[in-house]
XYZ file of C-alpha atoms in Angstrom:
493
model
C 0.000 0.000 0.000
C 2.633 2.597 1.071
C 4.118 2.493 -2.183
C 1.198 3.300 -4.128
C 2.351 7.050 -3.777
C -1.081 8.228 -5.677
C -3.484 6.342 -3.866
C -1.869 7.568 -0.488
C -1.832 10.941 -1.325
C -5.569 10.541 -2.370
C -5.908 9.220 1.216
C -4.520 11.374 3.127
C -5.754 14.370 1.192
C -9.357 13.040 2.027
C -8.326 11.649 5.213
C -9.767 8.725 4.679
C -9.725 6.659 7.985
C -10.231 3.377 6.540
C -6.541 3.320 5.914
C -5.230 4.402 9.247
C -2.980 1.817 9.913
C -2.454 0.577 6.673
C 0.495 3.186 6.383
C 2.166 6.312 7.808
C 2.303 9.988 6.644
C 6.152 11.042 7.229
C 6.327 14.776 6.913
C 10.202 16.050 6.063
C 9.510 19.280 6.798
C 8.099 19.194 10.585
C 10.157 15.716 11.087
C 6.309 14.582 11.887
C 4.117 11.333 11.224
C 0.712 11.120 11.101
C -2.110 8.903 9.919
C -4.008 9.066 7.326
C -6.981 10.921 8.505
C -4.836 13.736 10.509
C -7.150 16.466 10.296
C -4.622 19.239 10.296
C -3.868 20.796 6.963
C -2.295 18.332 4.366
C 1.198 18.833 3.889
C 2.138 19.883 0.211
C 2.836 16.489 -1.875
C 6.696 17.062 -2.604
C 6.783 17.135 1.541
C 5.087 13.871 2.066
C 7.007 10.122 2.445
C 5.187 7.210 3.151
C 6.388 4.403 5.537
C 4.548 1.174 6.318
C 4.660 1.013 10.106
C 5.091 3.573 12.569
C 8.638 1.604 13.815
C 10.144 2.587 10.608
C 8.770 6.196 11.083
C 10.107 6.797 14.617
C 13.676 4.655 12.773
C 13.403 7.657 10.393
C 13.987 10.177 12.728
C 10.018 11.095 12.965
C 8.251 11.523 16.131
C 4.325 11.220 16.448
C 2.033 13.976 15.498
C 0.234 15.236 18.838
C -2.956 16.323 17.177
C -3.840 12.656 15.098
C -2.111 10.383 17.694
C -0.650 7.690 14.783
C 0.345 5.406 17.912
C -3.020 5.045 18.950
C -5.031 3.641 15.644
C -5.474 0.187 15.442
C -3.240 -2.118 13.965
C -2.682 -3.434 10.397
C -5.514 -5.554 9.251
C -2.492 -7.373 6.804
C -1.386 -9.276 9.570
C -4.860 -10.735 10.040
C -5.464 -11.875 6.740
C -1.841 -13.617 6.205
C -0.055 -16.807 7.264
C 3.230 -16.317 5.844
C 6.378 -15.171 8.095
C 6.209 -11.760 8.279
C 3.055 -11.702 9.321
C 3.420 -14.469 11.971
C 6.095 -12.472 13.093
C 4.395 -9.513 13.446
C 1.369 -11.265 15.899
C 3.933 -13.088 17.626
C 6.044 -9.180 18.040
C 2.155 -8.212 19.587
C 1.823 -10.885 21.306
C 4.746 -9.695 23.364
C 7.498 -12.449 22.275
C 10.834 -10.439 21.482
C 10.574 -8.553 24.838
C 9.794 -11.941 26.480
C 12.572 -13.855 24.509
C 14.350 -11.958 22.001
C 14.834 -11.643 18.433
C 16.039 -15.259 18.803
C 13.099 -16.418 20.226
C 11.407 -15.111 17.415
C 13.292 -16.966 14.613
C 13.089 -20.457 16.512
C 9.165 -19.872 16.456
C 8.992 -19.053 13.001
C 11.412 -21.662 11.889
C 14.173 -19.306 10.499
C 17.435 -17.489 11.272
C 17.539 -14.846 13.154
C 18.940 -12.685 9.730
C 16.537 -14.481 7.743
C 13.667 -12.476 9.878
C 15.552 -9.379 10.297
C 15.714 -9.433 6.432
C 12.584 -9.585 5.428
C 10.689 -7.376 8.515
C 12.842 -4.933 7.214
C 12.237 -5.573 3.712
C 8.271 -5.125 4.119
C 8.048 -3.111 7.220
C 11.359 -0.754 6.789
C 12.284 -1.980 10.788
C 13.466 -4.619 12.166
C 11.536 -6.848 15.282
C 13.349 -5.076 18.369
C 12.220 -1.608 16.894
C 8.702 -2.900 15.890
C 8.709 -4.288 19.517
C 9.936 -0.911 20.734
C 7.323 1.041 18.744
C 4.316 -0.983 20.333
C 6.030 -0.558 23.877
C 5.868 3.542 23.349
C 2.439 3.047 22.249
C 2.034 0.717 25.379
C 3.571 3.273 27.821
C 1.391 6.565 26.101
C -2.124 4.589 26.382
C -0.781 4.136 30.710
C -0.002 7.531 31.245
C -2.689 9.293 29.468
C -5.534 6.779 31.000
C -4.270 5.679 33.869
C -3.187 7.007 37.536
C -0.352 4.057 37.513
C 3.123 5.752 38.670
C 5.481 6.165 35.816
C 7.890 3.296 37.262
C 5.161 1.185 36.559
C 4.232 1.960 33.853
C 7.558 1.342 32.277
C 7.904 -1.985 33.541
C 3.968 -2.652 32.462
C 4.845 -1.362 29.042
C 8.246 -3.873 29.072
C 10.747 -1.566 28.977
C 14.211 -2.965 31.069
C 14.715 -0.096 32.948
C 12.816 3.551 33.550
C 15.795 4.972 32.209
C 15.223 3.437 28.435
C 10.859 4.171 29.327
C 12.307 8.181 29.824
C 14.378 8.312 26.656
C 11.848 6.527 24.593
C 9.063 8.368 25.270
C 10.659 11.482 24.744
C 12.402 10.500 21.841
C 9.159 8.891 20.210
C 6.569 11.671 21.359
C 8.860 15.321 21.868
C 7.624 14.712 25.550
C 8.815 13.794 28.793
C 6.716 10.811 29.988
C 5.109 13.221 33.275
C 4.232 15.607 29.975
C 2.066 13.868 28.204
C 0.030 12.527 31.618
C -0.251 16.620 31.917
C -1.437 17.151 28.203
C -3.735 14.597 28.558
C -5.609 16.377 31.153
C -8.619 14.940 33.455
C -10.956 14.310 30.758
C -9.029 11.430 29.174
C -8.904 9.757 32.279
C -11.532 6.628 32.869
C -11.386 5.914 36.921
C -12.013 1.895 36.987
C -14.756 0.119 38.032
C -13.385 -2.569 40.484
C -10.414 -1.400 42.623
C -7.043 -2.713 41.152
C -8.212 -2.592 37.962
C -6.427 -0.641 34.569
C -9.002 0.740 32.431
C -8.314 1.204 29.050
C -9.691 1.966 25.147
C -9.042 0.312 22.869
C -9.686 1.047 19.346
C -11.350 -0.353 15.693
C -12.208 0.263 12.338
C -15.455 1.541 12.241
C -18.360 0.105 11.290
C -18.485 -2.959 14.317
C -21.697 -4.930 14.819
C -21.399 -5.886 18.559
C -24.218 -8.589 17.986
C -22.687 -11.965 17.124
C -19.253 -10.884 18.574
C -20.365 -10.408 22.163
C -23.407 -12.924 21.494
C -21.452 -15.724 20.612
C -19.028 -15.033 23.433
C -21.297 -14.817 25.922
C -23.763 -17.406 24.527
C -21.007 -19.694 24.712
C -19.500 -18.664 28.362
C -18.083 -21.180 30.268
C -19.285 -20.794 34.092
C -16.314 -20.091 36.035
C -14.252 -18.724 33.303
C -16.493 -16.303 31.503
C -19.592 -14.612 32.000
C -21.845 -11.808 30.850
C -22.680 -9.348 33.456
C -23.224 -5.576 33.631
C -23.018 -4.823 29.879
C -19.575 -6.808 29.970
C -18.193 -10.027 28.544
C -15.538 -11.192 31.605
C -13.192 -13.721 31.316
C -9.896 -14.794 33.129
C -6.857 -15.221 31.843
C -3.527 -17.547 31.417
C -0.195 -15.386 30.610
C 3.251 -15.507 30.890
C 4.227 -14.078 33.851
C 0.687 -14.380 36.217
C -3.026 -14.457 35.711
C -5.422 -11.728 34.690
C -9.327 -10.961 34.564
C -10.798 -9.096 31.657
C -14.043 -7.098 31.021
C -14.771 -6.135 27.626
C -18.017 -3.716 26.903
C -18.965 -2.429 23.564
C -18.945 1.543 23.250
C -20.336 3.534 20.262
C -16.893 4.438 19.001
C -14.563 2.273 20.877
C -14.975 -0.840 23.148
C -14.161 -0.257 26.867
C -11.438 -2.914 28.818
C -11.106 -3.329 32.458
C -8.215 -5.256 33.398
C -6.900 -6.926 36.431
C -3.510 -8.343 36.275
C -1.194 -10.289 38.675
C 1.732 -8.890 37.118
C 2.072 -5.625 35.188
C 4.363 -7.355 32.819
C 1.535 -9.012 31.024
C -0.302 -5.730 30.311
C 0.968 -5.915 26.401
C 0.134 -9.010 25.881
C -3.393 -8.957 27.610
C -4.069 -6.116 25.504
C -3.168 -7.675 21.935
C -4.850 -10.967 23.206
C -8.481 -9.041 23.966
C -7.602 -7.505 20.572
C -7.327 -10.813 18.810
C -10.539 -12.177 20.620
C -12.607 -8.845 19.032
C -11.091 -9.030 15.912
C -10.758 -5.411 16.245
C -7.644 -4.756 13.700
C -10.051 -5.824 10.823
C -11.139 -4.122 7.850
C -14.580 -4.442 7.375
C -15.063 -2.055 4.398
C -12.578 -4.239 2.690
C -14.771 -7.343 3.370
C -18.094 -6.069 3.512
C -17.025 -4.532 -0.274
C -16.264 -8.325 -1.380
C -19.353 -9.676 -0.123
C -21.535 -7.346 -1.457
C -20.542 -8.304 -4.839
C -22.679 -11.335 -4.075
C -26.187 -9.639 -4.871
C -27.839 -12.864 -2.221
C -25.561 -11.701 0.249
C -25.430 -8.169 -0.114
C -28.770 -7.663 2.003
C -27.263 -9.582 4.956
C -24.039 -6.809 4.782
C -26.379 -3.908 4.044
C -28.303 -4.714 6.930
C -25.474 -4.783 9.791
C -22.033 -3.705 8.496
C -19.330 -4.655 10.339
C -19.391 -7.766 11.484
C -16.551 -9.978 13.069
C -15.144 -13.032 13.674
C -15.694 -13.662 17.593
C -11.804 -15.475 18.470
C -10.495 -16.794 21.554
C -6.971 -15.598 23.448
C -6.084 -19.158 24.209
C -6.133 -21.773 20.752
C -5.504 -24.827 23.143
C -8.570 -24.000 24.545
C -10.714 -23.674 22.295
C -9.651 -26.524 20.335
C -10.605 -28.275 23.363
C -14.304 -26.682 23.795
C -14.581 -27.549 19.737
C -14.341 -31.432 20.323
C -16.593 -31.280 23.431
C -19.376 -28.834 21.418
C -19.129 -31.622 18.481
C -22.458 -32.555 17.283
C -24.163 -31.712 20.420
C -26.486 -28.267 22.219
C -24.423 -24.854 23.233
C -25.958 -25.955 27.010
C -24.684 -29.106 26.910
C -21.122 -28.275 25.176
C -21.089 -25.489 28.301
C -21.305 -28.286 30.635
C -19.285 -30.564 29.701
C -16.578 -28.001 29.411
C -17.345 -26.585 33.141
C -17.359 -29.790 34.516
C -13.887 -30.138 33.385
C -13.006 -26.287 34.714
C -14.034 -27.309 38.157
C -12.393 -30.528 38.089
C -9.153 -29.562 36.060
C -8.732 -25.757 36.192
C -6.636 -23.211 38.392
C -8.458 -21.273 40.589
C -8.160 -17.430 40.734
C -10.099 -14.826 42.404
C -12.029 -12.250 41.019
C -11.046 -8.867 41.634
C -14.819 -7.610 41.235
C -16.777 -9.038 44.731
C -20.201 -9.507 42.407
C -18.278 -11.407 39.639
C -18.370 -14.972 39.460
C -15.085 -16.319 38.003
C -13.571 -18.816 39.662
C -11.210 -20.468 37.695
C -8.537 -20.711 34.545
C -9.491 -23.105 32.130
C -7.230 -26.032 32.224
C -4.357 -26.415 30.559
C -3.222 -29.255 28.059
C -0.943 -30.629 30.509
C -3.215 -30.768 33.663
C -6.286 -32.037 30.970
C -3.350 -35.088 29.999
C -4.039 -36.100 33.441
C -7.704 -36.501 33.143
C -9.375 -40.203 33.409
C -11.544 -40.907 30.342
C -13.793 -42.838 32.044
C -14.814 -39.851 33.675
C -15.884 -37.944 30.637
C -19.710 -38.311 30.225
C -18.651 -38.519 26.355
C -19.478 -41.170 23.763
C -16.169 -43.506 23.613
C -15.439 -42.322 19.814
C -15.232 -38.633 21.105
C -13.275 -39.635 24.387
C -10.160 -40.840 22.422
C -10.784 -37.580 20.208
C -10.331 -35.694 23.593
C -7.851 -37.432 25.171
C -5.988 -38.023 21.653
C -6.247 -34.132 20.984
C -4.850 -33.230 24.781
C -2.027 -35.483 24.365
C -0.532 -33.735 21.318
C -1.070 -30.150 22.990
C 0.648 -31.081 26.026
C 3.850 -32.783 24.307
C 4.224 -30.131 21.837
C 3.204 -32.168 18.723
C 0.202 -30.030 17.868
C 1.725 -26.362 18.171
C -1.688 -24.136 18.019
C -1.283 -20.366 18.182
C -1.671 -17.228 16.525
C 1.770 -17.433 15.131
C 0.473 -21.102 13.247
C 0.560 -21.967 9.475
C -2.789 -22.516 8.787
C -2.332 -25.085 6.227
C 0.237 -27.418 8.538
C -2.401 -26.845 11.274
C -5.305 -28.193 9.094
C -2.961 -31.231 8.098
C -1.846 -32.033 12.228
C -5.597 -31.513 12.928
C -7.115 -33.636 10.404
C -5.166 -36.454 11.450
C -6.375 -36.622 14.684
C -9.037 -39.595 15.283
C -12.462 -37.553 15.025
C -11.287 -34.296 13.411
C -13.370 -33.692 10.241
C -13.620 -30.967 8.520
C -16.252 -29.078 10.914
C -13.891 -29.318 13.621
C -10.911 -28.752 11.890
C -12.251 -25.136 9.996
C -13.526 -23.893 13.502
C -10.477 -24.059 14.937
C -8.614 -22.227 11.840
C -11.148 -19.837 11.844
C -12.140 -18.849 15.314
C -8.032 -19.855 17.216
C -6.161 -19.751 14.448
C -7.732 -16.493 12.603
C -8.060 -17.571 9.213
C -9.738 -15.279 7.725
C -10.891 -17.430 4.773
C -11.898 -20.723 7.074
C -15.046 -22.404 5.748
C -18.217 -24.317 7.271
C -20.281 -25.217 4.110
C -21.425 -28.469 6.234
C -22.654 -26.428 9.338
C -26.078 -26.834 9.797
C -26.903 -23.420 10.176
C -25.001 -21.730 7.556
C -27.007 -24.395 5.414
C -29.883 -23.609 6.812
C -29.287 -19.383 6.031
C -27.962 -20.774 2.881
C -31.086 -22.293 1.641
C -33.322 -19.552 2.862
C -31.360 -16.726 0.687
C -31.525 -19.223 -2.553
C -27.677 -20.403 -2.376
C -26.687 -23.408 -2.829
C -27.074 -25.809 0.477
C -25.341 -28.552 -0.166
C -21.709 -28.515 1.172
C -19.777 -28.728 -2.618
C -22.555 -26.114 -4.310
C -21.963 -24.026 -1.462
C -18.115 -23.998 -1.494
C -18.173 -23.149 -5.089
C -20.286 -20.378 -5.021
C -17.812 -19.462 -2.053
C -14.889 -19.200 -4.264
C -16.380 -15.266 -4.754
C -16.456 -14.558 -0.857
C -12.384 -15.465 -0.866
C -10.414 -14.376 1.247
C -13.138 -13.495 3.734
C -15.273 -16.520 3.568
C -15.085 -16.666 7.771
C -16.841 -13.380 7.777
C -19.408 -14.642 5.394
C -20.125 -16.999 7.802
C -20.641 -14.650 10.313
C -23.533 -13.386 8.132
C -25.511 -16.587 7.348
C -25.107 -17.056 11.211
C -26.630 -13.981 11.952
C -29.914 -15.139 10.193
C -30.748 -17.415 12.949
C -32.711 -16.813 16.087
C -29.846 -18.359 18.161
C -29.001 -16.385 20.968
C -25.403 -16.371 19.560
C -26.360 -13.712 17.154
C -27.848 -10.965 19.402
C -25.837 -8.880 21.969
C -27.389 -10.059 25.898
C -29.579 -7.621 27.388
């Protein structure tokens, strides 16, 4: 995109917002960057560079513009709709891994040297992972100290800077302000006081339009007691992460969505944040896909009629390839049972930070489910092994399942697995693994929606006429859902 010179220019001269994010406004006359939609003044063409990520901007030499905030839009939609390195790397770079293990770390994840994924970050991103990782710990440290009353040493340490030292010269470096600065700029107004004692309230930002319905439906629809629950406009959860435990309440706003979060350890603050993000599918671009679909004219009523639509995720793709195999061919009650019966037997307990909430515990992991007695499972035998067969592979390492995971290699581990057809399997890719193209043409309910808007219904038909929803076939899904009473589809009262 960034080196489309025209079509930026058009952009930013009309400050379009749909491509916040998708590149960076360098300005060599202020030594500024801005987004897109900045609404000062344009600068004059000649004066304009364009840069695909705001790490190579602040590499550059530029420092953020104060009036747009570039920092603060949400992330590249790119790295949602790819499965090759560089964008693996970049999730894994959000999901906190170089500060947690180094540009090494990185590499062995992704299967290459550690020059191999210098190389070709910098190739398509113009920086390299410890300044991409730097960039998202400014913008880390900025959204503390303009929305929170945390005291600067913690919010370096939050944001995962080593020392407050680097956390002063960064944030002066990357904003033209000292760190206690910006908290003053901010002023009172941008502050959110939290709900629950202990707890960091935040923003946290999308492409506009979002249809809350099926995203917070199908989370809370699906809750498992203990772990999640809907209560006071909020979808809660608790949380596994690398350094301690956390509890998360997400509410949809009219212009962002609102995050309360507890944390054992500050350290994990990142990496709860770009987790949540991943469960919202907030860095999407819906006027990308709701353009493709409408090109459909049988589906174009569905996307006329509530823009905006996303694919509700998970933060944890072990679990939820577990709560697949125990929701297979059966109710949403009875999948939720099963799956709390094995929270209170299995999982770690935690305590809610909010005295009306009603988490209880983490949901277990693959290695304390590999102790589990089948004969305890009220399960059909066939769907026991699945379980058990499934667990196994988590817990020893032979079925890696994350965001940073090839989505093809995935299908192929998954499909092998005793009981893992192709229901199961595209779930998975498309709800923990984020592929956006994953595919249910067998689902009973996009059937159903499919037969009722006069596409084909049966599973090959259907997947042909699909070939025209590609690459975004998971959020056409997301639309024949919708058609259905379920209460998966409607946000709880």
């Amino acid at each position: 995109m960034y080196t489309d010179t025209d079509r930026c220019v058009r952009a930013v001269q009309s400050k379009d917002a749909r491509f916040d994010g998708w590149f960076f406004t360098a300005v060599r006359t202020t030594g500024i960057y801005c987004r897109p939609s900045c609404p000062a003044v344009p600068p004059k063409v000649e004066n304009m560079t364009f840069l695909p990520s705001a790490a190579a901007c602040q590499q550059a030499g530029f420092r953020a513009c104060k009036r747009c905030r570039p920092d603060t839009s949400p992330g590249s939609p790119a790295w949602n709709a790819r499965a090759d390195a560089v964008a693996r790397a970049m999730r894994l770079i959000q999901d906190g891994v170089v500060d947690r293990e180094g540009v090494p770390g990185l590499a062995v994840r992704l299967g290459y040297s550690t020059r191999q994924v210098e190389r070709q970050l910098n190739a398509e991103l113009g920086a390299g992972p410890l300044a991409l990782a730097r960039a998202q710990r400014a913008q880390t440290a900025r959204l503390l100290i303009e929305t929170s009353e945390l005291p600067m040493g913690d919010i370096a340490f939050a944001a995962g800077f080593s020392s407050i030292r680097t956390f002063n010269e960064t944030v002066r470096e990357v904003f033209a302000l000292a760190p206690g600065e910006l908290r003053l700029r901010a002023g009172k107004t941008s502050r959110h006081a939290p709900r629950v004692p202990g707890t960091i309230s935040l923003r946290l930002p999308y492409r506009a339009p979002l249809n809350p319905d099926n995203l917070f439906g199908h989370l809370a629809a699906t809750a498992v007691p203990g772990v999640e629950e809907w209560r006071a406009g909020a979808y809660r959860r608790t949380l596994r992460l690398p350094y301690g435990t956390g509890v998360v309440a997400l509410s949809p706003q009219p212009d962002h969505i609102g995050c309360q979060l507890a944390l054992t350890d500050l350290r994990d603050l990142t990496i709860a944040i770009s987790r949540c993000r991943w469960m919202l599918d907030l860095d999407a671009d819906p006027e990308a896909v709701d353009e493709q679909l409408r090109a459909d004219p049988l589906l174009a009523p569905l996307v006329d009629k509530a823009p905006g639509r996303r694919v509700p995720r998970t933060v944890d793709a072990a679990e939820f390839a577990v709560r697949a195999v125990l929701g297979q061919q059966v109710s949403t009650a009875a999948a939720r049972t099963h799956a709390a019966r094995l929270v209170a037997s299995y999982g770690e307990p935690v305590a809610d930070p909010d005295p009306e909430g009603g988490l209880t515990h983490l949901f277990p992991s693959p290695q304390a489910l590999a102790a589990l007695d089948p004969d305890s499972l009220a399960l059909p035998a066939s769907r026991r092994t699945t379980l058990t067969t499934l667990v196994g592979a988590l817990a020893d390492g032979s079925l890696p399942l994350g965001i940073d995971s090839d989505w093809q290699a995935a299908r192929a581990r998954l499909t092998a697995l005793p009981g893992f057809g192709p229901w199961t399997t595209e779930v998975i890719a498309m709800r923990a693994l984020g592929d956006p193209d994953a595919f249910l043409p067998s689902d009973l309910g996009v059937r159903r929606a499919a037969k009722e808007l006069g596409l084909p219904s049966t599973p090959a038909a259907l997947t042909a006429r699909a070939a025209g929803w590609r690459p975004w076939r998971a959020y056409a899904v997301q639309y024949l859902w919708a058609t259905d009473a379920h209460p998966v589809n409607h946000l709880p009262a």
